[in-house]
Amino acid sequence: MGKRIVVLGGGFGGVQATVELEKRLGREAEIVLVSEENFLLFTPLLPQIASSNINPRHIVQAIRDIRGNKRFTFRRDIVRAIDPAARRVTLCEGSLDYDVLVIALGSRSEYYGTPGAAENTWDFKTLEDAVVLRERVLDLCEHADHTADAAARQALLTFAIVGGGYTGVELVAELSDLLFRYVVRRYRRIAPSEVRLLLLEAAPEILRTIAPRLKAHALRRLRVEGIAVRTGARVTRCTADSVEVNGSEIIPTATIVWSAGVRANSVVEALPGPHDRAGRAKVNAYLQLQDYPEVFVTGDSAAAASAPDAAQVAPLAMAQGELAAANVERLLRGAPLEEFRYSDKGMLVSLGMNYAVVSIGRLRFSGYFAWLFWNAVHLYKLVGLKKQLQVGMDWALGTIFPRDTSIVRRQRDCKICGPPER
Ligand SMILES: Cc1cc2nc3c(=O)[nH]c(=O)nc-3n(C[C@H](O)[C@H](O)[C@H](O)COP(=O)(O)OP(=O)(O)OC[C@H]3O[C@@H](n4cnc5c(N)ncnc54)[C@H](O)[C@@H]3O)c2cc1C
């Protein structure tokens, strides 16, 4: 065959597609994986990076380790544009022609046109986002510890999380653990009553897709943990030092984290053919782009005709990556393609230390055993024994020793102080 198959994006969908393509066509085709990050990130554990519960490197696996002695080529580069008519991908460092293309470029934040949101909020999607947010939170606590002005202390110690989906909920619960269980013990001039954690959700309820009973349990738990959960609270403006709610209430805060919605990657939005409201490419049931049967789109980038409303989650991206690879083989061999079929696998939401809610089919429970179940499932899903051991050790040590509150960035790079006078 000797064709070149290019896969764009080294996340759940892209890595699954690449590994599957290797199995099916590794000896017959040239397979090239392109991604801007040289690792696969296990996003479900990202909130625990922000809360210092896990070491950042323990939830990623280097693509070159995943490759081992497989044949595919990896190129760390940024995709700038795709020209399906010319079958060419423009990269930061050159271009790449393809015979077949699999797109798995994920998503970015959707700000819904909220003034100031793109400029003044912290994203929470990448490993870097989580590492930077952790340092930000600790940095502000360092400042608050010696700031005398009450209003300034209040703004420094108010953290607003926008979006009550599972990402926002898991993040706010983790930050609550970090701040109330660890930080206030070490920063002696910060009283627990001064720390304010807000979860702002525009809809009338959080965790919209889970059963009402579990939702109620989750809400109660968050409130017990000291989190102010505000529903019907639409964020209407964000500035460097405040968040405006419902067009009238101004809450002073130095940190707003945006996890209120996702939009397709801009490269995907620029593809020809129809897109859904979130900018995802509308593909047919075989995951092919309209008018370009040699282009397959998967995961957060795709709205498949056979599952247009499926939640954007890792199992869906992996299932689509696997099917795209199988359909690439069928296409090259002239065989009939297979349609994408997907059944929802349920939802597990961690609410910080010792509590989670689980909803899988008819199995619905919450509390400590749900939390153990959450941990077991995520440890099992983590790629590679080394990473599983590392995360397991992080969790075990975290039950004995305090969390690490060290900040890597030097004070001179601090956003609040600015560079020191020379
Ligand atoms: C904080 C957080 C928590 C989550 N928790 C869960 C969870 O608990 N359970 C669950 O099932 N799902 C969870 N998700 C959702 C899940 O991570 C996504 O649905 C899934 O990753 C989508 O897979 P994908 O392959 O489409 O995209 P991604 O996994 O996002 O991969 C996209 C890849 O493309 C690369 N890329 C992007 N743009 C470019 C470019 N221009 N050039 C080169 N490379 C590029 C990115 O670096 C990345 O490697 C979570 C997501 C987040 C952000």
Short mmCIF file of C-alpha atoms and ligand atoms in Angstrom, two decimals:
data_model
loop_
_atom_site.label_atom_id
_atom_site.label_comp_id
_atom_site.label_asym_id
_atom_site.label_seq_id
_atom_site.Cartn_x
_atom_site.Cartn_y
_atom_site.Cartn_z
CA MET A 1 0.00 0.00 0.00
CA GLY A 2 2.74 2.50 1.04
CA LYS A 3 0.24 5.26 1.88
CA ARG A 4 0.90 7.97 4.43
CA ILE A 5 -1.64 8.18 7.26
CA VAL A 6 -1.34 11.28 9.41
CA VAL A 7 -2.97 11.50 12.85
CA LEU A 8 -3.34 14.96 14.40
CA GLY A 9 -3.48 15.23 18.21
CA GLY A 10 -1.82 13.09 20.88
CA GLY A 11 -4.77 12.93 23.30
CA PHE A 12 -7.16 10.06 23.96
CA GLY A 13 -8.58 9.87 20.43
CA GLY A 14 -5.33 10.40 18.53
CA VAL A 15 -3.22 7.96 20.55
CA GLN A 16 -5.92 5.28 20.39
CA ALA A 17 -6.20 5.74 16.61
CA THR A 18 -2.42 5.60 16.16
CA VAL A 19 -1.93 2.45 18.23
CA GLU A 20 -4.82 0.75 16.43
CA LEU A 21 -3.52 1.83 13.01
CA GLU A 22 -0.13 0.42 13.92
CA LYS A 23 -1.74 -2.94 14.75
CA ARG A 24 -3.67 -3.01 11.50
CA LEU A 25 -1.36 -1.34 8.99
CA GLY A 26 2.00 -0.85 10.71
CA ARG A 27 3.92 -2.86 8.10
CA GLU A 28 2.07 -1.56 5.07
CA ALA A 29 1.67 2.18 5.62
CA GLU A 30 3.63 5.11 6.97
CA ILE A 31 1.88 6.36 10.13
CA VAL A 32 2.74 9.81 11.48
CA LEU A 33 1.36 11.19 14.75
CA VAL A 34 1.62 14.97 15.18
CA SER A 35 0.93 16.70 18.48
CA GLU A 36 2.05 19.86 20.23
CA GLU A 37 2.62 18.00 23.49
CA ASN A 38 4.92 14.99 23.58
CA PHE A 39 2.77 13.14 26.10
CA LEU A 40 -0.67 11.66 26.61
CA LEU A 41 -2.43 13.49 29.45
CA PHE A 42 -4.82 11.64 31.74
CA THR A 43 -7.27 14.53 32.20
CA PRO A 44 -9.53 12.93 34.87
CA LEU A 45 -6.72 13.41 37.41
CA LEU A 46 -5.97 17.02 36.43
CA PRO A 47 -7.89 18.55 39.39
CA GLN A 48 -5.59 16.62 41.74
CA ILE A 49 -2.58 18.37 40.21
CA ALA A 50 -4.12 21.73 41.08
CA SER A 51 -4.63 20.54 44.66
CA SER A 52 -1.09 19.19 45.03
CA ASN A 53 -2.38 15.68 45.66
CA ILE A 54 -0.45 14.15 42.74
CA ASN A 55 2.86 15.00 41.10
CA PRO A 56 2.18 16.42 37.58
CA ARG A 57 4.50 14.01 35.79
CA HIS A 58 2.65 11.02 37.22
CA ILE A 59 -0.47 11.54 35.08
CA VAL A 60 1.23 11.80 31.71
CA GLN A 61 2.88 9.20 29.54
CA ALA A 62 5.50 10.24 26.99
CA ILE A 63 4.38 9.39 23.46
CA ARG A 64 7.84 7.98 22.76
CA ASP A 65 7.33 5.53 25.66
CA ILE A 66 3.91 4.55 24.30
CA ARG A 67 5.59 3.99 20.93
CA GLY A 68 8.27 1.68 22.40
CA ASN A 69 9.42 -0.36 19.43
CA LYS A 70 6.35 0.28 17.30
CA ARG A 71 7.03 1.75 13.87
CA PHE A 72 4.94 4.91 13.77
CA THR A 73 6.68 8.28 13.64
CA PHE A 74 6.02 11.00 16.19
CA ARG A 75 6.45 14.67 15.38
CA ARG A 76 6.08 17.33 18.06
CA ASP A 77 4.72 20.26 16.16
CA ILE A 78 1.76 22.63 16.05
CA VAL A 79 -0.96 22.19 13.44
CA ARG A 80 -1.74 25.57 11.90
CA ALA A 81 -4.18 24.61 9.13
CA ILE A 82 -5.57 21.71 7.14
CA ASP A 83 -6.19 21.90 3.39
CA PRO A 84 -8.36 18.86 2.57
CA ALA A 85 -8.44 19.71 -1.16
CA ALA A 86 -4.63 19.60 -1.38
CA ARG A 87 -4.40 16.81 1.27
CA ARG A 88 -1.88 18.89 3.17
CA VAL A 89 -1.42 19.88 6.80
CA THR A 90 0.43 23.11 7.55
CA LEU A 91 2.57 22.87 10.66
CA CYS A 92 4.61 25.39 12.60
CA GLU A 93 7.76 23.86 11.15
CA GLY A 94 6.81 22.98 7.56
CA SER A 95 3.98 20.93 6.10
CA LEU A 96 2.93 17.33 5.75
CA ASP A 97 1.10 15.69 2.84
CA TYR A 98 -1.21 12.78 3.55
CA ASP A 99 -3.25 10.10 1.83
CA VAL A 100 -5.53 9.61 4.84
CA LEU A 101 -5.99 11.96 7.78
CA VAL A 102 -7.36 11.34 11.28
CA ILE A 103 -8.13 14.53 13.22
CA ALA A 104 -8.22 14.38 17.04
CA LEU A 105 -7.31 17.91 18.08
CA GLY A 106 -9.60 18.16 21.11
CA SER A 107 -11.29 21.34 22.26
CA ARG A 108 -10.68 24.74 23.87
CA SER A 109 -12.63 26.95 26.24
CA GLU A 110 -15.90 28.54 25.14
CA TYR A 111 -16.47 31.95 26.73
CA TYR A 112 -19.93 32.60 25.19
CA GLY A 113 -18.85 36.16 24.40
CA THR A 114 -18.58 37.04 28.12
CA PRO A 115 -16.69 40.35 28.30
CA GLY A 116 -13.22 39.98 29.83
CA ALA A 117 -13.47 36.20 30.22
CA ALA A 118 -10.79 35.25 27.68
CA GLU A 119 -8.33 37.82 29.08
CA ASN A 120 -8.95 37.53 32.82
CA THR A 121 -9.76 33.91 33.60
CA TRP A 122 -7.60 30.87 34.07
CA ASP A 123 -8.22 27.95 31.73
CA PHE A 124 -8.27 24.44 33.11
CA LYS A 125 -7.62 22.06 30.25
CA THR A 126 -3.92 21.24 30.02
CA LEU A 127 -1.23 20.00 32.38
CA GLU A 128 0.34 23.44 32.24
CA ASP A 129 -3.00 25.03 33.24
CA ALA A 130 -3.19 22.82 36.32
CA VAL A 131 0.43 23.41 37.35
CA VAL A 132 0.10 27.18 36.89
CA LEU A 133 -3.22 27.31 38.77
CA ARG A 134 -1.74 25.40 41.73
CA GLU A 135 1.11 27.90 41.92
CA ARG A 136 -1.28 30.81 41.57
CA VAL A 137 -3.42 29.62 44.50
CA LEU A 138 -0.39 29.09 46.73
CA ASP A 139 1.19 32.37 45.62
CA LEU A 140 -1.95 34.28 46.61
CA CYS A 141 -1.95 32.58 50.00
CA GLU A 142 1.68 33.67 50.48
CA HIS A 143 0.65 37.26 49.75
CA ALA A 144 -2.48 37.11 51.89
CA ASP A 145 -0.46 35.80 54.82
CA HIS A 146 1.29 39.16 55.24
CA THR A 147 -1.25 41.54 53.68
CA ALA A 148 -2.83 43.72 56.36
CA ASP A 149 -5.60 45.36 54.32
CA ALA A 150 -8.82 43.38 54.91
CA ALA A 151 -10.37 44.06 51.49
CA ALA A 152 -7.17 43.06 49.69
CA ARG A 153 -6.95 39.86 51.76
CA GLN A 154 -10.54 39.03 50.88
CA ALA A 155 -9.90 39.39 47.13
CA LEU A 156 -6.67 37.35 47.33
CA LEU A 157 -8.46 34.55 49.18
CA THR A 158 -11.59 34.42 47.01
CA PHE A 159 -11.43 31.80 44.26
CA ALA A 160 -14.25 31.68 41.72
CA ILE A 161 -14.78 28.58 39.58
CA VAL A 162 -17.16 29.20 36.68
CA GLY A 163 -19.12 26.15 35.48
CA GLY A 164 -20.87 23.45 37.50
CA GLY A 165 -20.18 20.54 35.17
CA TYR A 166 -18.03 17.65 36.38
CA THR A 167 -14.75 19.49 35.71
CA GLY A 168 -15.74 22.58 37.73
CA VAL A 169 -17.19 20.46 40.53
CA GLU A 170 -14.14 18.18 40.82
CA LEU A 171 -11.80 21.17 40.71
CA VAL A 172 -13.61 23.18 43.38
CA ALA A 173 -13.75 20.11 45.65
CA GLU A 174 -10.00 19.54 45.22
CA LEU A 175 -9.20 23.21 45.90
CA SER A 176 -11.34 22.99 49.01
CA ASP A 177 -9.21 20.06 50.24
CA LEU A 178 -6.01 21.95 49.53
CA LEU A 179 -7.09 25.22 51.10
CA PHE A 180 -9.11 24.09 54.11
CA ARG A 181 -7.21 20.94 55.07
CA TYR A 182 -3.62 21.98 54.35
CA VAL A 183 -3.03 25.63 53.51
CA VAL A 184 -4.78 27.17 56.51
CA ARG A 185 -2.66 25.02 58.85
CA ARG A 186 0.59 26.24 57.37
CA TYR A 187 -0.27 29.87 56.68
CA ARG A 188 -0.89 30.86 60.27
CA ARG A 189 -2.26 34.31 59.59
CA ILE A 190 -4.99 33.00 57.28
CA ALA A 191 -8.14 32.01 59.12
CA PRO A 192 -10.36 29.37 57.46
CA SER A 193 -13.23 31.87 57.59
CA GLU A 194 -11.29 34.19 55.26
CA VAL A 195 -11.01 31.64 52.44
CA ARG A 196 -13.90 31.84 49.99
CA LEU A 197 -14.48 29.22 47.31
CA LEU A 198 -17.30 29.95 44.87
CA LEU A 199 -18.81 27.66 42.28
CA LEU A 200 -20.83 29.76 39.82
CA GLU A 201 -23.29 27.95 37.55
CA ALA A 202 -25.68 29.76 35.20
CA ALA A 203 -28.18 26.86 35.01
CA PRO A 204 -30.60 26.11 37.89
CA GLU A 205 -28.50 23.06 38.90
CA ILE A 206 -25.00 21.61 38.84
CA LEU A 207 -24.00 18.25 37.30
CA ARG A 208 -26.96 18.36 34.93
CA THR A 209 -26.49 14.87 33.48
CA ILE A 210 -26.53 12.82 36.70
CA ALA A 211 -29.53 11.47 38.62
CA PRO A 212 -31.32 14.01 40.91
CA ARG A 213 -30.57 12.01 44.07
CA LEU A 214 -26.83 11.97 43.35
CA LYS A 215 -26.95 15.63 42.40
CA ALA A 216 -28.47 16.43 45.79
CA HIS A 217 -25.76 14.38 47.55
CA ALA A 218 -23.05 16.19 45.62
CA LEU A 219 -24.52 19.61 46.39
CA ARG A 220 -24.81 18.82 50.09
CA ARG A 221 -21.26 17.54 50.22
CA LEU A 222 -19.82 20.62 48.48
CA ARG A 223 -21.64 22.90 50.91
CA VAL A 224 -20.47 20.88 53.93
CA GLU A 225 -16.93 21.36 52.64
CA GLY A 226 -17.38 25.11 52.84
CA ILE A 227 -17.94 25.79 49.14
CA ALA A 228 -20.48 28.45 48.17
CA VAL A 229 -22.38 26.79 45.31
CA ARG A 230 -24.39 29.42 43.40
CA THR A 231 -26.82 28.20 40.75
CA GLY A 232 -28.68 30.58 38.43
CA ALA A 233 -25.52 32.66 38.67
CA ARG A 234 -24.53 33.73 35.16
CA VAL A 235 -21.11 35.33 34.92
CA THR A 236 -21.57 38.49 32.85
CA ARG A 237 -18.14 40.14 33.08
CA CYS A 238 -14.67 39.25 34.27
CA THR A 239 -11.95 41.72 35.18
CA ALA A 240 -8.48 41.30 36.63
CA ASP A 241 -9.84 41.75 40.15
CA SER A 242 -13.55 40.88 40.07
CA VAL A 243 -16.29 38.74 38.63
CA GLU A 244 -19.72 40.16 37.80
CA VAL A 245 -22.73 37.88 38.33
CA ASN A 246 -26.11 38.34 36.62
CA GLY A 247 -25.17 41.81 35.43
CA SER A 248 -25.30 43.41 38.87
CA GLU A 249 -23.38 41.71 41.67
CA ILE A 250 -19.62 42.38 41.70
CA ILE A 251 -17.48 39.93 43.65
CA PRO A 252 -13.85 40.97 44.22
CA THR A 253 -11.50 38.08 43.40
CA ALA A 254 -7.98 37.68 42.11
CA THR A 255 -8.68 34.27 40.56
CA ILE A 256 -11.44 33.19 38.20
CA VAL A 257 -11.15 29.72 36.68
CA TRP A 258 -13.19 29.13 33.53
CA SER A 259 -14.65 25.65 33.07
CA ALA A 260 -18.04 26.67 31.74
CA GLY A 261 -17.98 25.25 28.24
CA VAL A 262 -15.94 23.88 25.37
CA ARG A 263 -15.52 24.78 21.72
CA ALA A 264 -13.85 22.81 18.97
CA ASN A 265 -10.21 23.51 18.19
CA SER A 266 -9.87 26.52 15.86
CA VAL A 267 -8.19 24.36 13.19
CA VAL A 268 -11.26 22.11 13.18
CA GLU A 269 -13.64 25.07 13.06
CA ALA A 270 -11.88 26.23 9.88
CA LEU A 271 -12.52 22.90 8.08
CA PRO A 272 -14.95 23.00 5.18
CA GLY A 273 -18.42 21.49 5.60
CA PRO A 274 -21.05 21.72 8.34
CA HIS A 275 -20.25 22.35 12.01
CA ASP A 276 -22.43 22.20 15.11
CA ARG A 277 -22.97 25.12 17.51
CA ALA A 278 -19.77 24.29 19.39
CA GLY A 279 -17.79 24.39 16.15
CA ARG A 280 -17.29 20.60 15.97
CA ALA A 281 -17.12 19.12 12.48
CA LYS A 282 -20.35 17.29 11.63
CA VAL A 283 -19.15 13.95 10.30
CA ASN A 284 -21.11 10.99 8.97
CA ALA A 285 -21.70 7.80 10.95
CA TYR A 286 -18.33 6.45 9.66
CA LEU A 287 -16.64 9.60 11.10
CA GLN A 288 -15.75 10.96 7.64
CA LEU A 289 -15.73 14.66 6.80
CA GLN A 290 -18.33 15.72 4.25
CA ASP A 291 -16.89 15.52 0.66
CA TYR A 292 -13.55 14.20 1.97
CA PRO A 293 -13.89 10.46 2.66
CA GLU A 294 -10.15 10.21 3.39
CA VAL A 295 -10.51 12.59 6.37
CA PHE A 296 -11.79 11.15 9.68
CA VAL A 297 -12.61 13.32 12.71
CA THR A 298 -12.82 11.98 16.29
CA GLY A 299 -13.34 12.87 19.96
CA ASP A 300 -13.98 16.45 21.08
CA SER A 301 -13.43 17.65 17.49
CA ALA A 302 -16.33 15.64 16.03
CA ALA A 303 -20.13 15.61 16.09
CA ALA A 304 -20.86 12.16 14.66
CA ALA A 305 -24.20 11.73 12.85
CA SER A 306 -24.89 8.56 14.87
CA ALA A 307 -24.12 10.14 18.29
CA PRO A 308 -24.40 13.93 17.90
CA ASP A 309 -25.32 14.61 21.54
CA ALA A 310 -22.97 12.16 23.25
CA ALA A 311 -21.02 13.74 26.13
CA GLN A 312 -17.47 14.78 25.29
CA VAL A 313 -15.56 12.30 27.40
CA ALA A 314 -12.44 10.18 27.13
CA PRO A 315 -14.18 6.80 26.48
CA LEU A 316 -16.05 8.35 23.52
CA ALA A 317 -12.81 9.78 22.07
CA MET A 318 -11.07 6.42 22.45
CA ALA A 319 -13.96 4.52 20.88
CA GLN A 320 -13.97 6.93 17.94
CA GLY A 321 -10.18 6.76 17.60
CA GLU A 322 -10.39 2.98 17.43
CA LEU A 323 -13.23 3.00 14.90
CA ALA A 324 -11.52 5.63 12.74
CA ALA A 325 -8.43 3.39 12.55
CA ALA A 326 -10.55 0.38 11.60
CA ASN A 327 -12.35 2.42 8.94
CA VAL A 328 -9.04 3.73 7.54
CA GLU A 329 -7.99 0.12 6.99
CA ARG A 330 -11.34 -0.74 5.39
CA LEU A 331 -11.13 2.31 3.14
CA LEU A 332 -7.64 1.40 1.95
CA ARG A 333 -8.67 -2.22 1.34
CA GLY A 334 -11.90 -1.23 -0.44
CA ALA A 335 -14.08 -2.89 2.22
CA PRO A 336 -17.40 -1.48 3.56
CA LEU A 337 -16.95 0.89 6.49
CA GLU A 338 -18.47 0.42 9.96
CA GLU A 339 -20.83 2.92 11.61
CA PHE A 340 -20.04 4.49 14.96
CA ARG A 341 -22.27 3.22 17.77
CA TYR A 342 -21.83 4.36 21.34
CA SER A 343 -23.56 3.76 24.63
CA ASP A 344 -22.99 6.10 27.54
CA LYS A 345 -20.67 4.51 30.10
CA GLY A 346 -22.03 6.56 33.02
CA MET A 347 -20.37 9.11 35.23
CA LEU A 348 -18.03 9.15 38.22
CA VAL A 349 -17.50 12.45 40.01
CA SER A 350 -14.96 12.86 42.78
CA LEU A 351 -15.83 15.41 45.46
CA GLY A 352 -12.43 15.63 47.09
CA MET A 353 -10.99 13.39 49.77
CA ASN A 354 -13.20 10.44 50.78
CA TYR A 355 -16.36 11.25 48.78
CA ALA A 356 -17.59 10.64 45.24
CA VAL A 357 -20.79 9.98 43.35
CA VAL A 358 -21.07 7.08 40.91
CA SER A 359 -23.71 6.61 38.22
CA ILE A 360 -23.21 3.66 35.91
CA GLY A 361 -26.38 2.23 34.39
CA ARG A 362 -28.60 1.30 37.35
CA LEU A 363 -25.68 1.36 39.76
CA ARG A 364 -25.92 4.64 41.67
CA PHE A 365 -24.19 5.35 44.95
CA SER A 366 -22.24 8.01 46.75
CA GLY A 367 -19.93 8.43 49.73
CA TYR A 368 -16.69 6.77 50.82
CA PHE A 369 -17.15 3.52 48.85
CA ALA A 370 -17.96 5.52 45.75
CA TRP A 371 -14.70 7.41 46.32
CA LEU A 372 -12.77 4.11 46.62
CA PHE A 373 -14.47 2.93 43.43
CA TRP A 374 -13.55 6.23 41.70
CA ASN A 375 -9.91 5.79 42.72
CA ALA A 376 -9.79 2.14 41.62
CA VAL A 377 -11.32 2.88 38.22
CA HIS A 378 -8.99 5.81 37.51
CA LEU A 379 -5.91 3.95 38.66
CA TYR A 380 -6.87 1.06 36.39
CA LYS A 381 -7.46 3.37 33.42
CA LEU A 382 -4.14 5.16 33.82
CA VAL A 383 -1.75 4.01 31.09
CA GLY A 384 1.30 2.04 32.28
CA LEU A 385 2.22 0.24 35.51
CA LYS A 386 4.85 2.85 36.42
CA LYS A 387 2.29 5.67 36.39
CA GLN A 388 -0.22 3.52 38.30
CA LEU A 389 2.37 2.89 41.01
CA GLN A 390 3.39 6.54 41.13
CA VAL A 391 -0.18 7.80 41.51
CA GLY A 392 -0.97 5.04 44.04
CA MET A 393 2.08 6.12 46.07
CA ASP A 394 1.07 9.79 45.84
CA TRP A 395 -2.35 8.91 47.24
CA ALA A 396 -0.92 6.69 49.98
CA LEU A 397 1.67 9.26 51.06
CA GLY A 398 -1.00 11.96 50.96
CA THR A 399 -2.89 10.17 53.72
CA ILE A 400 0.19 10.28 55.99
CA PHE A 401 2.06 13.47 55.11
CA PRO A 402 0.92 17.03 54.36
CA ARG A 403 0.67 18.17 50.77
CA ASP A 404 3.52 20.01 49.15
CA THR A 405 2.96 23.76 49.09
CA SER A 406 6.27 24.75 47.46
CA ILE A 407 6.16 27.20 44.53
CA VAL A 408 8.59 26.63 41.68
CA ARG A 409 8.32 30.10 40.16
CA ARG A 410 10.56 32.77 41.65
CA GLN A 411 9.03 35.74 43.42
CA ARG A 412 10.41 38.08 40.75
CA ASP A 413 8.09 36.45 38.19
CA CYS A 414 5.07 36.91 40.43
CA LYS A 415 2.15 38.57 38.63
CA ILE A 416 1.19 40.57 41.73
CA CYS A 417 4.61 41.96 42.71
CA GLY A 418 6.13 42.33 39.26
CA PRO A 419 9.89 42.39 38.81
CA PRO A 420 11.95 43.57 41.80
CA GLU A 421 13.59 47.00 41.69
CA ARG A 422 17.31 46.85 40.96
C1 LIG B 1 -9.96 19.03 33.45
C2 LIG B 1 -10.61 17.97 32.64
C3 LIG B 1 -11.12 16.85 33.28
C4 LIG B 1 -11.73 15.85 32.55
N1 LIG B 1 -12.19 14.75 33.21
C5 LIG B 1 -12.71 13.73 32.51
C6 LIG B 1 -13.14 12.55 33.18
O1 LIG B 1 -13.06 12.46 34.41
N2 LIG B 1 -13.64 11.54 32.44
C7 LIG B 1 -13.73 11.64 31.06
O2 LIG B 1 -14.14 10.67 30.43
N3 LIG B 1 -13.37 12.74 30.40
C8 LIG B 1 -12.85 13.80 31.09
N4 LIG B 1 -12.47 14.93 30.43
C9 LIG B 1 -12.76 15.05 28.99
C10 LIG B 1 -11.73 14.33 28.15
O3 LIG B 1 -10.43 14.68 28.56
C11 LIG B 1 -11.91 14.68 26.68
O4 LIG B 1 -13.24 14.42 26.28
C12 LIG B 1 -10.94 13.88 25.82
O5 LIG B 1 -9.62 14.20 26.19
C13 LIG B 1 -11.13 14.17 24.34
O6 LIG B 1 -10.17 13.47 23.61
P1 LIG B 1 -9.59 14.06 22.24
O7 LIG B 1 -8.63 13.06 21.73
O8 LIG B 1 -10.70 14.49 21.38
O9 LIG B 1 -8.84 15.39 22.68
P2 LIG B 1 -7.65 15.60 23.70
O10 LIG B 1 -7.50 14.42 24.59
O11 LIG B 1 -7.88 16.93 24.31
O12 LIG B 1 -6.37 15.65 22.75
C14 LIG B 1 -6.13 16.68 21.86
C15 LIG B 1 -4.65 16.68 21.56
O13 LIG B 1 -4.40 17.55 20.47
C16 LIG B 1 -3.29 18.37 20.78
N5 LIG B 1 -3.46 19.60 20.02
C17 LIG B 1 -4.45 20.51 20.13
N6 LIG B 1 -4.29 21.49 19.23
C18 LIG B 1 -3.16 21.20 18.54
C19 LIG B 1 -2.47 21.82 17.47
N7 LIG B 1 -2.92 22.95 16.91
N8 LIG B 1 -1.35 21.25 17.00
C20 LIG B 1 -0.89 20.09 17.54
N9 LIG B 1 -1.50 19.46 18.54
C21 LIG B 1 -2.63 20.00 19.04
C22 LIG B 1 -3.39 18.58 22.28
O14 LIG B 1 -2.15 18.98 22.83
C23 LIG B 1 -3.81 17.20 22.73
O15 LIG B 1 -2.69 16.35 22.90
C24 LIG B 1 -11.85 15.97 31.14
C25 LIG B 1 -11.33 17.08 30.49
C26 LIG B 1 -10.72 18.07 31.22
C27 LIG B 1 -10.16 19.27 30.53
#
